Coordinates of N, CA and C in Angstrom, one line a residue:
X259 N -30.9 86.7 -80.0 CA -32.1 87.6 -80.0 C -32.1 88.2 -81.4
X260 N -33.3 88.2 -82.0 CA -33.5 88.6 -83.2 C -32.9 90.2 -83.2
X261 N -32.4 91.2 -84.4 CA -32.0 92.2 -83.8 C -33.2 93.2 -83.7
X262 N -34.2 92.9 -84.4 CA -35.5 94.0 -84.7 C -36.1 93.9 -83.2
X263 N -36.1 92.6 -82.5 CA -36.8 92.9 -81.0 C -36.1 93.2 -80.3
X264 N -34.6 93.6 -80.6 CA -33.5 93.8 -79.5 C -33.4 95.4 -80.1
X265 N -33.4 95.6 -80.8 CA -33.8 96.9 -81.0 C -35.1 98.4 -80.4
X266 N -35.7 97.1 -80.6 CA -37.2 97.6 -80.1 C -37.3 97.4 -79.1
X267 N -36.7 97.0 -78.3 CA -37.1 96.9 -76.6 C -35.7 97.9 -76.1
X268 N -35.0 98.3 -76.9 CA -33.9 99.7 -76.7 C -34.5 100.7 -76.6
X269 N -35.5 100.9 -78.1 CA -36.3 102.0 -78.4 C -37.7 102.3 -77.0
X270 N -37.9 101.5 -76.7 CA -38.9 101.1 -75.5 C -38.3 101.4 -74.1
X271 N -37.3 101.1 -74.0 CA -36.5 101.3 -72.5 C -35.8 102.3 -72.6
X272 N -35.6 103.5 -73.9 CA -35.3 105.0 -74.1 C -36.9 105.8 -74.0
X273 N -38.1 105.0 -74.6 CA -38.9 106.0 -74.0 C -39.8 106.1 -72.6
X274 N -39.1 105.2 -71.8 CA -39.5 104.7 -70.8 C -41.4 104.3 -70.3
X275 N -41.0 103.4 -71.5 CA -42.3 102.4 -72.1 C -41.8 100.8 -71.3
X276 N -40.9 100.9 -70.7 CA -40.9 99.4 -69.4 C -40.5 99.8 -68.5
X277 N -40.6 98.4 -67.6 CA -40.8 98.5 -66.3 C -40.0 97.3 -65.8
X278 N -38.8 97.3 -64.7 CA -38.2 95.9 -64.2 C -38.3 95.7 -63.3
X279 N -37.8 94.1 -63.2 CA -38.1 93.6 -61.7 C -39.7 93.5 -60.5
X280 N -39.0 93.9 -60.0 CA -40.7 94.6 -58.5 C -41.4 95.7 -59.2
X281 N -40.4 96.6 -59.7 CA -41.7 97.3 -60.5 C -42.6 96.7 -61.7
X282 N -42.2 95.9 -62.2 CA -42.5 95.0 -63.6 C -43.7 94.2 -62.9
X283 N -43.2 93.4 -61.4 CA -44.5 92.8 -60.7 C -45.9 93.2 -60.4
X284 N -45.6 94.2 -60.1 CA -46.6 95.4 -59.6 C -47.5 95.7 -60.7
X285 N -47.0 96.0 -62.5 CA -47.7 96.7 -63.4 C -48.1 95.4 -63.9
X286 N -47.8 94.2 -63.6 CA -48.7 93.1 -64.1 C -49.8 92.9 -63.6
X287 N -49.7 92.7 -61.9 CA -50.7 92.8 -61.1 C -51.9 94.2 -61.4
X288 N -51.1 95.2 -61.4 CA -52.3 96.5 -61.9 C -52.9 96.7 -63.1
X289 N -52.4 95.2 -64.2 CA -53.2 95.7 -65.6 C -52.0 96.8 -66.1
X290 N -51.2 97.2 -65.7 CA -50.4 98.4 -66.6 C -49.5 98.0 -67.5
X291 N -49.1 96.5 -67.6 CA -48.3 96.0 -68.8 C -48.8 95.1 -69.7
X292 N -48.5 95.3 -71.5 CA -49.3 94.5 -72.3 C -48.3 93.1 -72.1
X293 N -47.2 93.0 -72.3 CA -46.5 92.0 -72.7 C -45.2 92.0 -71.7
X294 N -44.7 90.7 -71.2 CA -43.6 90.7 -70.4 C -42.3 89.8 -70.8
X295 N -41.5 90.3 -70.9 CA -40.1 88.9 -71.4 C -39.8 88.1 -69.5
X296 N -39.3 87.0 -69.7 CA -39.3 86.3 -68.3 C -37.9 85.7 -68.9
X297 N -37.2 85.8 -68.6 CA -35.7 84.9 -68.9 C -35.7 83.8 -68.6
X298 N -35.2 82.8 -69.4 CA -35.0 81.8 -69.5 C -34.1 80.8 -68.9
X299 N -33.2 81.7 -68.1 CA -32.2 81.0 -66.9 C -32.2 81.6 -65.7
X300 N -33.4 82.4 -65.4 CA -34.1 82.9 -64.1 C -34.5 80.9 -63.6
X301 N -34.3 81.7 -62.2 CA -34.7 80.4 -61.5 C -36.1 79.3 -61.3
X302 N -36.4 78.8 -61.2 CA -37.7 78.0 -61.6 C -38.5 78.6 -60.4
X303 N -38.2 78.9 -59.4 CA -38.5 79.5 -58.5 C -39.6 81.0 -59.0
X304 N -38.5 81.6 -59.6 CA -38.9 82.8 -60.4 C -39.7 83.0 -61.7
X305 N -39.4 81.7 -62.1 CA -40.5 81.1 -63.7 C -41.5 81.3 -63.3
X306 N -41.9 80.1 -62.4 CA -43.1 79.9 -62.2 C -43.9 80.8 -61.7
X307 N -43.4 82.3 -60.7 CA -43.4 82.7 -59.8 C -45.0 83.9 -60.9
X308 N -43.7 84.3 -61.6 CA -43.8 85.2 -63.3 C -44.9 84.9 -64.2
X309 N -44.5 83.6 -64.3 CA -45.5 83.1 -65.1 C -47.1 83.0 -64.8
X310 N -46.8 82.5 -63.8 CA -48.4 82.6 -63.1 C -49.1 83.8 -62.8
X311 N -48.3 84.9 -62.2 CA -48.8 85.9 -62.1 C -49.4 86.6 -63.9
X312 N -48.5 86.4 -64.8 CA -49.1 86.8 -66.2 C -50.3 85.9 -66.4
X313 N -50.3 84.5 -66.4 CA -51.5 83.9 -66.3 C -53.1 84.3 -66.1
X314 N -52.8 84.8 -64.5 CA -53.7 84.8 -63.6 C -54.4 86.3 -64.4
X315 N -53.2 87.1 -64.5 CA -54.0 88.4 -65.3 C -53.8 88.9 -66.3
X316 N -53.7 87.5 -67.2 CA -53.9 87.3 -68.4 C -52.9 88.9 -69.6
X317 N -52.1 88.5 -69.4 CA -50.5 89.1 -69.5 C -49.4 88.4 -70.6
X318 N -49.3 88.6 -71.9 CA -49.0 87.6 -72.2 C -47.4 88.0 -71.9
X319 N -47.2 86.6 -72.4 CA -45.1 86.5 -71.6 C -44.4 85.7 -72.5
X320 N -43.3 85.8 -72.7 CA -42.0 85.1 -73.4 C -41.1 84.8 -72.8
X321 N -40.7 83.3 -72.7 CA -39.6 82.9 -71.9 C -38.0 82.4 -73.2
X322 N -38.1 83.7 -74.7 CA -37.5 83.0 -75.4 C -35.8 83.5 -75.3
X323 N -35.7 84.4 -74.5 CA -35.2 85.0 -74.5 C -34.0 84.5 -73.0
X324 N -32.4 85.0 -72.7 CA -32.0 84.6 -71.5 C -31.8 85.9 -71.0
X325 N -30.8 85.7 -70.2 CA -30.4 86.9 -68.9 C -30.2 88.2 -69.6
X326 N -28.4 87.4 -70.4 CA -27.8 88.2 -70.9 C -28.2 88.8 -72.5
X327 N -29.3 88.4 -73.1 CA -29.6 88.7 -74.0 C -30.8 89.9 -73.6
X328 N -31.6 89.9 -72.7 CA -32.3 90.9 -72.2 C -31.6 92.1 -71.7
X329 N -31.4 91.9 -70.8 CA -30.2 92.8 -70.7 C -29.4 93.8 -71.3
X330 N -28.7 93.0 -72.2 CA -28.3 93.9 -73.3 C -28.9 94.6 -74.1
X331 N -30.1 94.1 -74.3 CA -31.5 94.7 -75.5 C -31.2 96.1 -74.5
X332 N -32.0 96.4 -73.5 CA -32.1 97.7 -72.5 C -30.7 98.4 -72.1
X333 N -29.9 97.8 -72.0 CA -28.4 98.2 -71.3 C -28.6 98.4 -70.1
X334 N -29.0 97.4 -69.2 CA -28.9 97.1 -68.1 C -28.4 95.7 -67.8
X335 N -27.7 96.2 -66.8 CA -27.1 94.3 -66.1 C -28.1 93.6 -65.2
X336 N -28.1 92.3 -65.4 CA -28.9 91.3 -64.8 C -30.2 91.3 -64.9
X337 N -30.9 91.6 -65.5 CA -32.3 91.6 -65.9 C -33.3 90.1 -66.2
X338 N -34.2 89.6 -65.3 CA -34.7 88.7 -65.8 C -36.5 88.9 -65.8
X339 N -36.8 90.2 -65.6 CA -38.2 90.1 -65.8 C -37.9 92.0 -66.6
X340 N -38.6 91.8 -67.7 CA -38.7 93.3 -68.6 C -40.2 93.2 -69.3
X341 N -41.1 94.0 -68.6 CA -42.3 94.7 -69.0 C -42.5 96.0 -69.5
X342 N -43.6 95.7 -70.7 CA -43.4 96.0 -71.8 C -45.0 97.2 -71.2
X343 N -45.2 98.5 -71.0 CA -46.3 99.1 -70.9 C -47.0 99.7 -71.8
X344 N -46.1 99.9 -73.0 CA -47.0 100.2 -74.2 C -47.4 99.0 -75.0
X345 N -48.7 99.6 -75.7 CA -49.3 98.6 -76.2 C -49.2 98.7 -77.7
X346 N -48.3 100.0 -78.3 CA -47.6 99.7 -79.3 C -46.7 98.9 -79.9
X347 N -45.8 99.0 -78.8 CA -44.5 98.6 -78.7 C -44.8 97.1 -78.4
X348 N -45.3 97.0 -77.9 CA -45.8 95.4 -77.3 C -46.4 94.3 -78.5
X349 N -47.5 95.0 -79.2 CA -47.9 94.8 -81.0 C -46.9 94.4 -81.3
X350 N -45.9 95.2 -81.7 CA -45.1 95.4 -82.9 C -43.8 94.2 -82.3
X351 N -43.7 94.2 -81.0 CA -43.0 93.1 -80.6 C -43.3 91.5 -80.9
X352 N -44.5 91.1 -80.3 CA -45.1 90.4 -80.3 C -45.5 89.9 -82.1
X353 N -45.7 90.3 -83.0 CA -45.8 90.6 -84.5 C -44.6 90.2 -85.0
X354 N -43.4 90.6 -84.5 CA -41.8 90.1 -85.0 C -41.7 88.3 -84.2
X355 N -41.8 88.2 -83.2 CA -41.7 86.9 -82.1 C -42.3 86.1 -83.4
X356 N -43.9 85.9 -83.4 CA -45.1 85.5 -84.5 C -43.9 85.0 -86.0
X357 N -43.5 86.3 -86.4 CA -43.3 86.2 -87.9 C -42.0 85.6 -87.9
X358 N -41.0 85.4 -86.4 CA -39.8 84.7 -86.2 C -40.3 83.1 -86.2
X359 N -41.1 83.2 -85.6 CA -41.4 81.7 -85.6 C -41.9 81.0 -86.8
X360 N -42.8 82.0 -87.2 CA -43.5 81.4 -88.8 C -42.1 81.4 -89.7
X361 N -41.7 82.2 -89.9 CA -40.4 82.0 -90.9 C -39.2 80.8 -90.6
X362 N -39.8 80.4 -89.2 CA -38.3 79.8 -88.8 C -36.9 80.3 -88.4

């Protein structure tokens, strides 16, 4: 995990700008989250589950990420769904993801 988004999703889960798990489900479905991470060794069961729901309400999502690297970003154990409710934070995440990829 890049350290600027593992950073930034610290800074985000100290100002309690996300949301996990069933709570995370819920602010997708209500429009309350810009951006969601979905881990990458969550079950397919749970991929799919995630994914569609962001789909359906047009939510965008990142599966680039695994368990243990989410996780640690927040300092919480086991984490495989982390929503992002600011839409600053979410920018400025999404903007790093973008510039990781373009850079390689």
């Amino acid at each position: 995990m890049d350290i600027k988004v593992k950073n930034l999703l610290g800074l985000a889960f100290v100002a309690k700008k996300i949301v996990l798990s069933d709570t995370a489900l819920n602010a997708i479905c209500d429009n309350k989250c810009s951006f969601v991470f979905i881990a990458n060794d969550a079950s397919e069961k749970s991929i799919k589950k995630y994914t569609d729901k962001c789909k359906y309400y047009k939510v965008a999502y990142s599966l680039e990420f695994n368990t243990e690297e989410l996780s640690d970003a927040i300092g919480k154990y086991n984490r495989k769904l982390v929503a992002l409710t600011d839409r600053g934070f979410s920018k400025k995440i999404r903007n790093e993801l973008e510039r990781r990829s373009i850079d390689g």
